[in-house]
Short mmCIF file of C-alpha atoms in Angstrom, two decimals:
data_model
loop_
_atom_site.label_atom_id
_atom_site.label_comp_id
_atom_site.label_asym_id
_atom_site.label_seq_id
_atom_site.Cartn_x
_atom_site.Cartn_y
_atom_site.Cartn_z
CA UNK A 1 -55.17 -93.67 -20.23
CA UNK A 2 -54.55 -92.61 -23.76
CA UNK A 3 -58.24 -92.65 -24.44
CA UNK A 4 -58.83 -90.35 -21.47
CA UNK A 5 -56.30 -87.83 -22.68
CA UNK A 6 -57.70 -87.88 -26.17
CA UNK A 7 -61.14 -87.23 -24.80
CA UNK A 8 -59.95 -84.24 -22.79
CA UNK A 9 -58.12 -82.75 -25.76
CA UNK A 10 -61.14 -83.17 -27.97
CA UNK A 11 -63.31 -81.44 -25.36
CA UNK A 12 -61.04 -78.40 -25.00
CA UNK A 13 -60.46 -78.16 -28.72
CA UNK A 14 -64.10 -77.55 -29.20
CA UNK A 15 -63.96 -74.42 -26.91
CA UNK A 16 -63.74 -71.22 -29.03
CA UNK A 17 -61.35 -68.35 -27.91
CA UNK A 18 -62.84 -64.92 -28.69
CA UNK A 19 -60.79 -62.70 -31.04
CA UNK A 20 -59.78 -59.12 -30.04
CA UNK A 21 -62.44 -56.66 -30.97
CA UNK A 22 -62.28 -53.17 -32.44
CA UNK A 23 -62.53 -51.48 -29.01
CA UNK A 24 -59.41 -53.26 -27.79
CA UNK A 25 -57.46 -52.12 -30.83
CA UNK A 26 -58.64 -48.56 -30.34
CA UNK A 27 -57.53 -48.64 -26.71
CA UNK A 28 -54.05 -49.79 -27.66
CA UNK A 29 -53.80 -47.08 -30.28
CA UNK A 30 -54.99 -44.46 -27.77
CA UNK A 31 -52.43 -45.49 -25.17
CA UNK A 32 -49.67 -45.42 -27.76
CA UNK A 33 -50.82 -42.00 -28.93
CA UNK A 34 -50.87 -40.66 -25.40
CA UNK A 35 -47.36 -42.00 -24.83
CA UNK A 36 -46.12 -40.35 -28.00
CA UNK A 37 -47.82 -37.07 -27.08
CA UNK A 38 -46.32 -37.23 -23.58
CA UNK A 39 -42.87 -37.87 -24.97
CA UNK A 40 -43.23 -35.04 -27.48
CA UNK A 41 -44.53 -32.67 -24.80
CA UNK A 42 -41.63 -33.52 -22.52
CA UNK A 43 -39.08 -33.19 -25.32
CA UNK A 44 -40.62 -29.94 -26.63
CA UNK A 45 -39.57 -27.75 -23.68
CA UNK A 46 -36.39 -27.09 -21.75
CA UNK A 47 -35.46 -24.84 -18.83
CA UNK A 48 -32.37 -22.59 -18.56
CA UNK A 49 -31.32 -21.64 -15.05
CA UNK A 50 -29.24 -18.67 -13.95
CA UNK A 51 -25.48 -18.97 -14.53
CA UNK A 52 -26.31 -21.38 -17.34
CA UNK A 53 -26.52 -21.27 -21.13
CA UNK A 54 -27.71 -23.73 -23.75
CA UNK A 55 -26.81 -24.72 -27.28
CA UNK A 56 -29.77 -25.59 -29.53
CA UNK A 57 -28.83 -27.82 -32.48
CA UNK A 58 -31.11 -28.02 -35.51
CA UNK A 59 -30.03 -30.52 -38.18
CA UNK A 60 -26.45 -30.20 -36.90
CA UNK A 61 -26.42 -26.37 -36.85
CA UNK A 62 -25.72 -25.06 -33.31
CA UNK A 63 -27.17 -21.88 -31.86
CA UNK A 64 -26.54 -20.37 -28.42
CA UNK A 65 -29.50 -19.68 -26.13
CA UNK A 66 -28.54 -17.28 -23.33
CA UNK A 67 -31.90 -16.16 -21.92
CA UNK A 68 -33.00 -17.84 -18.72
CA UNK A 69 -36.45 -19.40 -18.34
CA UNK A 70 -38.65 -21.86 -20.25
CA UNK A 71 -37.95 -22.44 -23.97
CA UNK A 72 -39.53 -24.61 -26.68
CA UNK A 73 -37.96 -26.83 -29.32
CA UNK A 74 -39.02 -29.25 -32.02
CA UNK A 75 -38.99 -32.78 -30.63
CA UNK A 76 -36.72 -35.37 -32.29
CA UNK A 77 -35.32 -32.64 -34.56
CA UNK A 78 -33.74 -30.10 -32.25
CA UNK A 79 -31.35 -31.09 -29.46
CA UNK A 80 -30.33 -29.03 -26.42
CA UNK A 81 -27.03 -29.19 -24.53
CA UNK A 82 -26.49 -27.03 -21.46
CA UNK A 83 -23.21 -25.60 -20.15
CA UNK A 84 -22.29 -24.01 -16.81
CA UNK A 85 -21.15 -20.38 -17.15
CA UNK A 86 -20.12 -19.83 -13.51
CA UNK A 87 -16.47 -19.33 -12.57
CA UNK A 88 -14.73 -22.69 -12.32
CA UNK A 89 -11.18 -23.64 -11.52
CA UNK A 90 -8.55 -26.34 -11.26
CA UNK A 91 -5.16 -26.60 -9.48
CA UNK A 92 -1.73 -26.95 -11.02
CA UNK A 93 1.02 -28.52 -8.95
CA UNK A 94 -1.12 -30.14 -6.25
CA UNK A 95 -4.22 -32.29 -5.72
CA UNK A 96 -7.19 -30.44 -4.21
CA UNK A 97 -8.61 -33.52 -2.46
CA UNK A 98 -5.42 -34.87 -0.86
CA UNK A 99 -3.44 -31.58 -0.93
CA UNK A 100 -0.41 -33.54 -2.08
CA UNK A 101 2.20 -32.17 -4.46
CA UNK A 102 2.10 -33.28 -8.09
CA UNK A 103 5.78 -33.23 -8.98
CA UNK A 104 5.26 -33.36 -12.72
CA UNK A 105 3.27 -30.12 -12.58
CA UNK A 106 4.70 -28.19 -9.62
CA UNK A 107 8.49 -28.63 -9.72
CA UNK A 108 10.23 -26.37 -12.24
CA UNK A 109 13.59 -24.68 -12.77
CA UNK A 110 14.38 -20.96 -12.40
CA UNK A 111 16.70 -18.63 -14.27
CA UNK A 112 19.55 -19.19 -11.77
CA UNK A 113 19.25 -22.99 -12.20
CA UNK A 114 17.45 -23.71 -8.93
CA UNK A 115 14.55 -26.10 -8.53
CA UNK A 116 11.39 -24.78 -6.96
CA UNK A 117 7.94 -26.14 -6.17
CA UNK A 118 5.18 -23.70 -7.17
CA UNK A 119 1.43 -24.31 -6.87
CA UNK A 120 -1.10 -22.39 -8.96
CA UNK A 121 -4.87 -22.19 -9.15
CA UNK A 122 -6.53 -21.33 -12.47
CA UNK A 123 -9.98 -19.73 -12.61
CA UNK A 124 -11.96 -19.67 -15.86
CA UNK A 125 -15.47 -19.38 -17.27
CA UNK A 126 -17.19 -20.46 -20.46
CA UNK A 127 -17.61 -17.35 -22.60
CA UNK A 128 -18.91 -18.95 -25.82
CA UNK A 129 -20.83 -22.23 -25.30
CA UNK A 130 -20.96 -23.08 -29.02
CA UNK A 131 -17.18 -22.88 -29.43
CA UNK A 132 -16.72 -24.62 -26.08
CA UNK A 133 -18.76 -27.62 -27.26
CA UNK A 134 -17.71 -27.87 -30.90
CA UNK A 135 -14.27 -26.24 -31.30
CA UNK A 136 -12.36 -28.77 -29.20
CA UNK A 137 -12.99 -32.14 -27.63
CA UNK A 138 -11.50 -31.30 -24.17
CA UNK A 139 -11.19 -27.54 -23.80
CA UNK A 140 -10.31 -27.72 -20.05
CA UNK A 141 -7.36 -29.98 -20.85
CA UNK A 142 -6.22 -27.52 -23.51
CA UNK A 143 -6.43 -24.66 -21.00
CA UNK A 144 -4.43 -26.65 -18.46
CA UNK A 145 -1.70 -27.47 -20.99
CA UNK A 146 -1.51 -23.82 -22.05
CA UNK A 147 -1.29 -22.73 -18.42
CA UNK A 148 1.52 -25.15 -17.61
CA UNK A 149 3.48 -24.05 -20.66
CA UNK A 150 3.12 -20.36 -19.82
CA UNK A 151 3.98 -20.93 -16.16
CA UNK A 152 7.23 -22.73 -16.96
CA UNK A 153 8.16 -20.12 -19.56
CA UNK A 154 7.72 -17.22 -17.13
CA UNK A 155 9.28 -18.95 -14.10
CA UNK A 156 12.36 -19.76 -16.19
CA UNK A 157 13.03 -16.01 -16.58
CA UNK A 158 13.12 -15.24 -12.81
CA UNK A 159 15.57 -16.05 -10.04
CA UNK A 160 14.48 -18.25 -7.20
CA UNK A 161 14.46 -15.32 -4.73
CA UNK A 162 11.96 -13.42 -6.87
CA UNK A 163 9.65 -16.43 -7.14
CA UNK A 164 9.73 -17.01 -3.39
CA UNK A 165 9.48 -13.42 -2.15
CA UNK A 166 8.99 -10.17 -4.03
CA UNK A 167 8.24 -11.18 -7.61
CA UNK A 168 4.99 -13.10 -7.19
CA UNK A 169 2.66 -10.33 -8.34
CA UNK A 170 4.72 -9.58 -11.42
CA UNK A 171 4.99 -13.28 -12.28
CA UNK A 172 1.21 -13.77 -11.95
CA UNK A 173 0.55 -10.79 -14.23
CA UNK A 174 2.89 -12.01 -16.97
CA UNK A 175 1.50 -15.56 -16.84
CA UNK A 176 -2.07 -14.27 -17.07
CA UNK A 177 -1.30 -12.10 -20.11
CA UNK A 178 0.45 -14.98 -21.87
CA UNK A 179 -2.42 -17.41 -21.23
CA UNK A 180 -5.04 -14.92 -22.45
CA UNK A 181 -3.12 -14.40 -25.72
CA UNK A 182 -2.86 -18.16 -26.23
CA UNK A 183 -6.60 -18.63 -25.58
CA UNK A 184 -7.42 -15.93 -28.11
CA UNK A 185 -5.34 -17.79 -30.67
CA UNK A 186 -6.96 -21.16 -29.85
CA UNK A 187 -10.51 -19.69 -29.73
CA UNK A 188 -12.07 -22.56 -27.75
CA UNK A 189 -14.77 -20.51 -26.01
CA UNK A 190 -13.03 -20.33 -22.59
CA UNK A 191 -12.13 -17.07 -20.87
CA UNK A 192 -9.40 -16.89 -18.20
CA UNK A 193 -10.58 -15.09 -15.05
CA UNK A 194 -7.46 -15.25 -12.90
CA UNK A 195 -4.40 -17.31 -12.03
CA UNK A 196 -2.78 -17.08 -8.60
CA UNK A 197 0.27 -18.54 -6.90
CA UNK A 198 -1.02 -20.60 -4.01
CA UNK A 199 2.39 -21.49 -2.59
CA UNK A 200 6.05 -21.49 -3.57
CA UNK A 201 8.81 -23.27 -1.70
CA UNK A 202 12.07 -25.13 -2.32
CA UNK A 203 11.73 -28.84 -2.99
CA UNK A 204 13.87 -29.91 0.05
CA UNK A 205 13.69 -29.06 3.75
CA UNK A 206 17.30 -27.82 3.97
CA UNK A 207 16.85 -25.37 1.15
CA UNK A 208 13.49 -24.36 2.57
CA UNK A 209 15.08 -23.43 5.93
CA UNK A 210 17.75 -21.38 4.18
CA UNK A 211 15.18 -19.45 2.18
CA UNK A 212 13.07 -18.87 5.29
CA UNK A 213 16.15 -17.40 6.99
CA UNK A 214 16.68 -15.11 4.01
CA UNK A 215 13.04 -14.05 4.11
CA UNK A 216 13.30 -13.34 7.85
CA UNK A 217 16.38 -11.20 7.26
CA UNK A 218 14.60 -9.25 4.53
CA UNK A 219 11.64 -8.64 6.81
CA UNK A 220 14.01 -7.46 9.55
CA UNK A 221 15.64 -5.09 7.10
CA UNK A 222 12.26 -3.68 6.09
CA UNK A 223 11.31 -3.27 9.76
CA UNK A 224 14.55 -1.41 10.51
CA UNK A 225 14.06 0.87 7.51
CA UNK A 226 10.48 1.59 8.54
CA UNK A 227 11.55 2.39 12.09
CA UNK A 228 14.29 4.69 10.80
CA UNK A 229 11.82 6.48 8.55
CA UNK A 230 9.42 6.80 11.48
CA UNK A 231 12.17 8.31 13.68
CA UNK A 232 13.16 10.70 10.89
CA UNK A 233 9.55 11.77 10.39
CA UNK A 234 9.24 12.42 14.13
CA UNK A 235 12.51 14.32 14.59
CA UNK A 236 12.63 16.26 11.35
CA UNK A 237 9.59 18.45 12.16
CA UNK A 238 11.06 19.18 15.62
CA UNK A 239 14.39 20.19 14.10
CA UNK A 240 12.67 22.33 11.50
CA UNK A 241 10.61 24.01 14.24
CA UNK A 242 13.75 24.71 16.27
CA UNK A 243 15.49 26.10 13.21
CA UNK A 244 12.51 28.35 12.48
CA UNK A 245 12.52 29.55 16.11
CA UNK A 246 16.24 30.36 15.95
CA UNK A 247 15.77 32.22 12.69
CA UNK A 248 12.83 34.17 14.12
CA UNK A 249 14.83 35.09 17.25
CA UNK A 250 17.75 36.21 15.10
CA UNK A 251 15.44 38.29 12.94
CA UNK A 252 13.91 39.88 16.05
CA UNK A 253 17.35 40.60 17.54
CA UNK A 254 18.47 42.04 14.25
CA UNK A 255 15.45 44.32 14.18
CA UNK A 256 16.12 45.42 17.78
CA UNK A 257 19.73 46.26 16.93
CA UNK A 258 18.63 48.12 13.83
CA UNK A 259 16.08 50.09 15.82
CA UNK A 260 18.66 50.94 18.50
CA UNK A 261 21.18 52.02 15.89
CA UNK A 262 18.60 54.12 14.10
CA UNK A 263 17.65 55.75 17.46
CA UNK A 264 21.31 56.52 18.20
CA UNK A 265 21.72 57.96 14.74
CA UNK A 266 18.61 60.10 15.16
CA UNK A 267 19.84 61.29 18.58
CA UNK A 268 23.25 62.11 17.19
CA UNK A 269 21.72 63.93 14.23
CA UNK A 270 19.49 65.95 16.59
CA UNK A 271 22.48 66.85 18.74
CA UNK A 272 24.49 67.79 15.71
CA UNK A 273 21.73 70.07 14.49
CA UNK A 274 21.66 71.83 17.87
CA UNK A 275 25.45 72.01 17.89
CA UNK A 276 25.53 73.55 14.44
CA UNK A 277 23.11 76.25 15.56
CA UNK A 278 25.11 77.30 18.68
CA UNK A 279 28.30 75.29 19.21
CA UNK A 280 29.43 76.96 22.51
CA UNK A 281 26.11 76.52 24.31
CA UNK A 282 25.86 72.95 23.12
CA UNK A 283 29.37 72.15 24.30
CA UNK A 284 28.70 73.65 27.74
CA UNK A 285 25.43 71.71 28.05
CA UNK A 286 27.20 68.51 27.09
CA UNK A 287 29.95 69.27 29.61
CA UNK A 288 27.43 69.84 32.39
CA UNK A 289 25.57 66.68 31.55
CA UNK A 290 28.85 64.74 31.66
CA UNK A 291 29.73 66.26 35.03
CA UNK A 292 26.32 65.29 36.37
CA UNK A 293 27.13 61.73 35.55
CA UNK A 294 30.72 61.85 36.87
CA UNK A 295 30.64 64.03 40.03
CA UNK A 296 28.28 61.91 42.17
CA UNK A 297 30.88 59.12 42.29
CA UNK A 298 33.97 61.41 42.58
CA UNK A 299 36.00 61.91 45.79
CA UNK A 300 37.24 65.48 46.40
CA UNK A 301 40.31 66.26 48.54
CA UNK A 302 40.66 69.82 49.82
CA UNK A 303 44.12 70.96 50.88
CA UNK A 304 44.23 74.14 52.96
CA UNK A 305 48.01 74.46 52.72
CA UNK A 306 48.81 73.70 56.33
CA UNK A 307 49.16 70.00 55.72
CA UNK A 308 45.59 69.15 56.75
CA UNK A 309 43.57 67.37 54.10
CA UNK A 310 39.85 66.99 54.01
CA UNK A 311 38.18 64.22 52.03
CA UNK A 312 34.74 64.94 50.69
CA UNK A 313 32.46 63.20 50.99
CA UNK A 314 33.66 61.90 54.34
CA UNK A 315 33.41 58.09 54.40
CA UNK A 316 32.66 56.17 57.57
CA UNK A 317 35.49 54.27 59.15
CA UNK A 318 33.28 51.24 59.49
CA UNK A 319 32.06 49.46 56.39
CA UNK A 320 33.73 48.49 53.25
CA UNK A 321 36.93 50.63 53.82
CA UNK A 322 37.27 49.72 57.49
CA UNK A 323 39.36 46.73 56.66
CA UNK A 324 41.88 48.67 54.59
CA UNK A 325 45.44 49.06 55.86
CA UNK A 326 47.05 52.37 56.52
CA UNK A 327 49.24 52.13 53.46
CA UNK A 328 46.23 51.41 51.24
CA UNK A 329 44.40 54.41 52.71
CA UNK A 330 47.36 56.70 52.12
CA UNK A 331 47.68 55.46 48.52
CA UNK A 332 43.98 55.97 48.00
CA UNK A 333 44.18 59.52 49.44
CA UNK A 334 47.12 60.36 47.20
CA UNK A 335 45.35 59.11 44.13
CA UNK A 336 42.18 60.94 45.06
CA UNK A 337 44.16 64.13 45.56
CA UNK A 338 45.72 63.84 42.16
CA UNK A 339 42.35 63.30 40.54
CA UNK A 340 40.93 66.28 42.43
CA UNK A 341 43.71 68.57 41.26
CA UNK A 342 43.16 67.47 37.70
CA UNK A 343 39.43 68.13 37.96
CA UNK A 344 40.07 71.56 39.47
CA UNK A 345 42.40 72.40 36.64
CA UNK A 346 39.79 71.28 34.11
CA UNK A 347 37.17 73.53 35.71
CA UNK A 348 39.50 76.51 35.64
#
């Protein structure tokens, strides 16, 4: 058995294995070269999309690249790091996925020593990619800490009613200004776009119901005031129109009275001028005119002296005077006779 194995080994040991030739070595070198060229070609270009910027680092010196499109770089020497320049955001006081309150962030104290739960949403964008990458290790965390500090500082200066109802816009404006000043001082390449109050409510249900009742009362008050202003705006023009109409009527009546008075004055002046020219004729004419107005309604009694009286004009016994008594007729005749004698004396 041993002899057989020795014979086999001796037989195979005599077989010669060919050594790699020059062509094989050249092929390996070619493949390696192609791999290196492919890697260098891939690493020599980079693409910048819209809403994106890049930072090109050459021997540790960063440079911002803001133009979109295809760019070239030196492989193995220059490095590229891209950043997103679109508007991004994060919540404060709640979790966006579960929508649950984060008590450490949302619950804070107001100026009148009341606790309140306020949720904010911060919007920001990367303004300087070089500072964003190399000025701080976690710039978003710095922005969040600054935002929380500014929020608590501003909320602490307002009463709980202002935070829940009418003071939200003013509070948001002050917080935004304070955060922007702090970011300018930190200079971490982030720009604040906006910060908004998502929700504000008391931390307990009992307090929440009380504040909702207060808010309902305030809304009712505003509704009543608006309705009153509407009624005033409707009635005031009507009253002003009525007042103008009364004033215009009074002015017209005044002008009528003035015109009548002026006509009477002119008539009197004309009569006076005629009277001054010939007083006797004027007096007689005035007397005749007066008699023309008086005589048609006058009753004349003629007494012939024999106790028989005649009443002119003779009135019918039927009509208005038919119901008079005898005594009333005699009294009327006596009075008419007296008036007739007086008129006769005046004519004489």
